[in-house]
């Protein structure tokens, strides 16, 4: 007979909006052990599994700390209450917690007061995207979220019957499927999962049910929304309005973000991040909430696993009006599961752009061609072992659906070329990094020669400012005496005068270094490296902090209108580093708003 051997959850801390998928180990009649589901529609040997979820409600509701959501709150900030800041943000677990968080917590007070002075609508403007107070706002932009248990958690009634178990404690049935997504109503309560074998003919349970209890449900942490800072002469910060356009007519926004592939997000590498915040069910919802909240016209993501692209990001972003394109890393280096290979994904808003052409750059193929042409046959295997590193780039040509040319040239098509790449990470392969960047730029030069087209080069280049790859991108050449050129065992970088390109590329975030004094700009300048004109960091872990990610643009055809504000290191260090419960990648997102220039052909 079918029997349940074990049930458990990968993480025992449930979070609002994040699916709970229990692990159920079964023994079939033939003694084989399996984790396959046995639904009523497909019974096995006359039996199937029935699932139920309960919310255990006691007379006393437990508040949780806004900084350490796995801890119970012991005090509340009355300033938050007076300012009408979402109540979940007002709780702290100890006086020390409140004191340590005050520098960042008071920003909520300042912004709430500022918003009241401007338009009296502070709660919607400041917290609409990330509100986790239980108001139901948290999940309005996400499908499959749990604003109502009856919509997503099986065929349970809207107002399920309560089952009283003992004095002061009541069980509410909230779900009848294997997977359950906690809702705001569950915050502060323990959940109970029940699994029992049922006779398919009589519909009666066979044996005792297997159960497990979770810890108390916690709200999803809510980072303070990042704002757009104008760099084109305006003097006010622009909020990212969740309901309206952030870009004016004729401008468009581009987001670049390494989202940290789940296969790399291990507790060994990121031991400082709580296991529940490192789990993919939590991170994917937090990342989606963040990405959707930016409302970018073009989204370039790196480290997107192929299964996560197909099953999550493509369908979810499609619901928000995005068309998706993807380039998976080549298979030579990975010998494991096909689905765990990551790649680059580019999304664009269908109402703003249409797809014209797609180019895929596989550096492995370029490596094969290079070694065949330059390396003696006896050394080719060694050369390929060094050069074949599985990295790729995705180049997309789009046509704008909005008028960007003005009255003098109303009929001209506005094309845009966007390159999205993830360059090799290994620090001892400086020659390979530079060669990959050079290969990408030479490909873009060919496109530029065939069409008068503005270009954007986005991604994680795994190269700090001042390195040879960064110099090639930003300066168009590499100094022959650059120390990175010392490492060139295959001679692929010689002669050094070939390390050039003709694209007029400029780093978007260098605009912060050039902008005049204005609201928000001084703060952003302090988060820039004055010697390199790049952010102090885009990647922040316990062992490394520095800039690795960039958005480059062709300065003769595009101008930067505004930039997404940078984060400060101190605010991230309260959680040791990235990823954290608030930010679900070890990188930060970069976003720039551009306007096309009216110009003569190059």
CSV table of C-alpha atoms in Angstrom, one decimal, residues 281-502:
chain,number,residue,atom,x,y,z
A,281,UNK,CA,11.3,30.7,-3.8
A,282,UNK,CA,12.0,33.8,-1.7
A,283,UNK,CA,14.7,35.4,-4.0
A,284,UNK,CA,12.7,35.0,-7.2
A,285,UNK,CA,9.7,36.9,-5.8
A,286,UNK,CA,11.9,39.6,-4.3
A,287,UNK,CA,13.8,40.0,-7.5
A,288,UNK,CA,10.7,40.1,-9.6
A,289,UNK,CA,9.1,42.7,-7.3
A,290,UNK,CA,12.2,44.8,-7.6
A,291,UNK,CA,12.6,44.5,-11.4
A,292,UNK,CA,8.9,45.2,-12.1
A,293,UNK,CA,9.0,48.1,-9.7
A,294,UNK,CA,11.7,49.9,-11.8
A,295,UNK,CA,9.3,49.8,-14.8
A,296,UNK,CA,12.3,49.9,-17.2
A,297,UNK,CA,11.7,49.9,-20.9
A,298,UNK,CA,14.6,47.5,-21.5
A,299,UNK,CA,15.8,45.0,-19.0
A,300,UNK,CA,19.2,43.2,-19.3
A,301,UNK,CA,19.6,40.4,-16.8
A,302,UNK,CA,22.7,38.2,-16.2
A,303,UNK,CA,23.0,34.8,-14.4
A,304,UNK,CA,19.5,33.8,-15.4
A,305,UNK,CA,19.2,30.0,-15.2
A,306,UNK,CA,17.6,28.5,-18.3
A,307,UNK,CA,14.8,26.8,-16.3
A,308,UNK,CA,14.1,30.0,-14.3
A,309,UNK,CA,13.9,31.9,-17.6
A,310,UNK,CA,11.4,29.5,-19.1
A,311,UNK,CA,9.3,28.8,-16.1
A,312,UNK,CA,9.4,32.1,-14.2
A,313,UNK,CA,10.9,35.2,-15.6
A,314,UNK,CA,9.7,35.0,-19.2
A,315,UNK,CA,6.0,34.2,-18.3
A,316,UNK,CA,5.9,36.6,-15.3
A,317,UNK,CA,7.4,39.5,-17.2
A,318,UNK,CA,5.2,38.8,-20.1
A,319,UNK,CA,2.3,39.6,-17.8
A,320,UNK,CA,3.8,43.0,-17.3
A,321,UNK,CA,4.1,43.7,-21.0
A,322,UNK,CA,7.6,42.5,-21.8
A,323,UNK,CA,8.9,40.4,-24.7
A,324,UNK,CA,11.8,38.1,-23.8
A,325,UNK,CA,15.0,37.0,-25.5
A,326,UNK,CA,17.5,34.7,-24.1
A,327,UNK,CA,21.0,33.3,-24.7
A,328,UNK,CA,22.1,30.3,-22.7
A,329,UNK,CA,25.8,29.8,-21.9
A,330,UNK,CA,27.4,27.2,-24.2
A,331,UNK,CA,27.6,23.7,-22.8
A,332,UNK,CA,31.3,22.8,-23.1
A,333,UNK,CA,32.3,23.8,-19.5
A,334,UNK,CA,29.1,22.5,-17.8
A,335,UNK,CA,28.8,18.8,-17.7
A,336,UNK,CA,26.0,18.7,-15.1
A,337,UNK,CA,22.3,19.4,-15.4
A,338,UNK,CA,21.3,21.3,-18.5
A,339,UNK,CA,18.8,23.3,-16.6
A,340,UNK,CA,21.3,24.7,-14.2
A,341,UNK,CA,23.2,26.5,-16.9
A,342,UNK,CA,22.7,30.3,-16.7
A,343,UNK,CA,22.8,32.9,-19.4
A,344,UNK,CA,21.8,36.4,-20.4
A,345,UNK,CA,18.1,37.5,-20.8
A,346,UNK,CA,16.9,40.7,-22.4
A,347,UNK,CA,13.4,42.0,-22.0
A,348,UNK,CA,11.7,45.0,-23.6
A,349,UNK,CA,8.3,46.6,-23.3
A,350,UNK,CA,6.1,45.7,-26.3
A,351,UNK,CA,4.3,49.0,-26.2
A,352,UNK,CA,7.6,50.9,-26.5
A,353,UNK,CA,9.7,48.8,-28.8
A,354,UNK,CA,9.5,46.1,-31.5
A,355,UNK,CA,12.1,43.4,-32.2
A,356,UNK,CA,14.1,43.8,-35.4
A,357,UNK,CA,17.1,41.4,-35.1
A,358,UNK,CA,19.0,39.2,-32.6
A,359,UNK,CA,22.7,38.3,-32.6
A,360,UNK,CA,24.2,35.7,-30.4
A,361,UNK,CA,27.9,35.8,-29.4
A,362,UNK,CA,29.5,32.6,-28.2
A,363,UNK,CA,33.0,33.3,-27.1
A,364,UNK,CA,33.8,29.6,-27.3
A,365,UNK,CA,33.2,29.6,-31.1
A,366,UNK,CA,35.4,32.7,-31.4
A,367,UNK,CA,38.1,30.9,-29.4
A,368,UNK,CA,38.0,28.0,-31.7
A,369,UNK,CA,38.4,30.3,-34.7
A,370,UNK,CA,41.2,32.2,-33.0
A,371,UNK,CA,43.2,29.1,-32.1
A,372,UNK,CA,42.7,27.5,-35.6
A,373,UNK,CA,44.2,30.7,-37.1
A,374,UNK,CA,46.9,31.7,-34.7
A,375,UNK,CA,48.0,28.7,-32.5
A,376,UNK,CA,50.2,25.8,-33.7
A,377,UNK,CA,48.3,22.5,-33.8
A,378,UNK,CA,50.4,21.0,-31.0
A,379,UNK,CA,49.4,23.8,-28.6
A,380,UNK,CA,45.7,24.1,-29.6
A,381,UNK,CA,44.4,21.9,-26.8
A,382,UNK,CA,46.2,24.0,-24.1
A,383,UNK,CA,45.0,27.2,-25.8
A,384,UNK,CA,41.4,26.0,-25.9
A,385,UNK,CA,41.5,24.9,-22.2
A,386,UNK,CA,42.4,28.5,-21.4
A,387,UNK,CA,40.0,30.3,-23.8
A,388,UNK,CA,36.9,28.2,-23.6
A,389,UNK,CA,35.0,29.6,-20.6
A,390,UNK,CA,31.4,29.3,-21.7
A,391,UNK,CA,30.6,33.0,-21.6
A,392,UNK,CA,28.1,34.6,-24.0
A,393,UNK,CA,26.6,37.9,-25.1
A,394,UNK,CA,23.2,38.7,-26.5
A,395,UNK,CA,22.8,41.6,-29.0
A,396,UNK,CA,19.3,42.8,-29.8
A,397,UNK,CA,18.3,45.5,-32.3
A,398,UNK,CA,15.0,47.1,-31.5
A,399,UNK,CA,12.8,49.8,-33.2
A,400,UNK,CA,11.3,52.5,-31.0
A,401,UNK,CA,7.5,52.9,-31.2
A,402,UNK,CA,7.7,56.4,-29.8
A,403,UNK,CA,8.7,59.6,-31.7
A,404,UNK,CA,12.2,60.5,-31.0
A,405,UNK,CA,13.2,62.6,-34.0
A,406,UNK,CA,11.2,65.8,-33.7
A,407,UNK,CA,9.3,67.7,-36.3
A,408,UNK,CA,12.3,68.0,-38.6
A,409,UNK,CA,12.4,64.3,-39.4
A,410,UNK,CA,9.1,62.7,-38.3
A,411,UNK,CA,9.3,59.6,-40.6
A,412,UNK,CA,12.7,58.2,-39.8
A,413,UNK,CA,12.9,54.8,-38.0
A,414,UNK,CA,14.6,55.0,-34.6
A,415,UNK,CA,16.6,51.8,-34.1
A,416,UNK,CA,18.6,50.9,-31.0
A,417,UNK,CA,21.2,48.2,-30.4
A,418,UNK,CA,21.6,46.7,-27.0
A,419,UNK,CA,24.4,44.3,-26.0
A,420,UNK,CA,23.9,42.2,-22.8
A,421,UNK,CA,26.9,40.2,-21.6
A,422,UNK,CA,28.5,38.4,-18.7
A,423,UNK,CA,32.3,38.3,-19.0
A,424,UNK,CA,34.5,35.6,-17.4
A,425,UNK,CA,34.9,35.9,-13.6
A,426,UNK,CA,38.4,34.3,-13.0
A,427,UNK,CA,40.9,36.9,-11.9
A,428,UNK,CA,43.9,35.0,-13.1
A,429,UNK,CA,42.5,35.0,-16.7
A,430,UNK,CA,43.0,38.7,-17.4
A,431,UNK,CA,43.9,38.0,-21.0
A,432,UNK,CA,40.7,36.0,-21.5
A,433,UNK,CA,38.6,38.8,-20.0
A,434,UNK,CA,40.1,41.4,-22.3
A,435,UNK,CA,39.9,39.2,-25.4
A,436,UNK,CA,36.2,38.5,-24.7
A,437,UNK,CA,35.4,42.3,-24.4
A,438,UNK,CA,37.5,43.0,-27.5
A,439,UNK,CA,35.6,40.3,-29.4
A,440,UNK,CA,32.2,41.8,-28.4
A,441,UNK,CA,33.3,45.3,-29.4
A,442,UNK,CA,34.5,44.2,-32.8
A,443,UNK,CA,31.2,42.6,-33.4
A,444,UNK,CA,29.4,45.8,-32.4
A,445,UNK,CA,31.6,47.8,-34.7
A,446,UNK,CA,30.4,45.6,-37.7
A,447,UNK,CA,26.8,46.4,-36.8
A,448,UNK,CA,27.6,50.1,-36.4
A,449,UNK,CA,29.3,50.1,-39.8
A,450,UNK,CA,26.2,48.7,-41.5
A,451,UNK,CA,23.6,51.0,-39.8
A,452,UNK,CA,23.4,54.4,-38.2
A,453,UNK,CA,22.3,53.1,-34.8
A,454,UNK,CA,22.7,54.2,-31.1
A,455,UNK,CA,24.3,51.5,-29.0
A,456,UNK,CA,24.2,50.3,-25.4
A,457,UNK,CA,26.6,47.8,-23.9
A,458,UNK,CA,25.3,46.4,-20.6
A,459,UNK,CA,26.3,43.7,-18.2
A,460,UNK,CA,28.6,42.2,-15.6
A,461,UNK,CA,32.1,42.6,-17.0
A,462,UNK,CA,33.8,41.2,-13.9
A,463,UNK,CA,36.4,44.0,-14.4
A,464,UNK,CA,37.0,46.8,-12.0
A,465,UNK,CA,37.5,50.4,-13.2
A,466,UNK,CA,41.0,51.0,-14.5
A,467,UNK,CA,41.4,47.3,-15.5
A,468,UNK,CA,42.3,46.6,-19.2
A,469,UNK,CA,38.7,45.6,-20.2
A,470,UNK,CA,37.3,48.8,-18.6
A,471,UNK,CA,39.9,50.9,-20.2
A,472,UNK,CA,39.1,49.4,-23.6
A,473,UNK,CA,35.4,50.1,-23.2
A,474,UNK,CA,35.7,53.6,-21.7
A,475,UNK,CA,38.8,54.9,-23.5
A,476,UNK,CA,38.7,53.0,-26.8
A,477,UNK,CA,42.2,51.6,-26.3
A,478,UNK,CA,44.5,50.0,-23.7
A,479,UNK,CA,47.9,51.5,-22.7
A,480,UNK,CA,50.6,49.2,-24.0
A,481,UNK,CA,52.2,49.4,-20.6
A,482,UNK,CA,49.0,48.4,-18.7
A,483,UNK,CA,49.9,45.7,-16.1
A,484,UNK,CA,47.0,43.5,-17.2
A,485,UNK,CA,48.8,42.9,-20.5
A,486,UNK,CA,51.7,41.1,-18.8
A,487,UNK,CA,49.4,38.0,-18.5
A,488,UNK,CA,49.2,36.8,-22.1
A,489,UNK,CA,50.6,33.2,-22.4
A,490,UNK,CA,49.0,32.6,-25.8
A,491,UNK,CA,50.0,35.9,-27.3
A,492,UNK,CA,46.3,36.7,-28.2
A,493,UNK,CA,46.7,40.3,-27.2
A,494,UNK,CA,49.6,41.1,-29.4
A,495,UNK,CA,50.3,43.4,-31.1
A,496,UNK,CA,48.9,45.7,-28.4
A,497,UNK,CA,48.0,48.4,-31.0
A,498,UNK,CA,45.1,46.1,-32.1
A,499,UNK,CA,43.4,46.6,-28.7
A,500,UNK,CA,41.2,49.4,-29.9
A,501,UNK,CA,37.7,50.2,-31.1
A,502,UNK,CA,36.0,53.2,-32.7
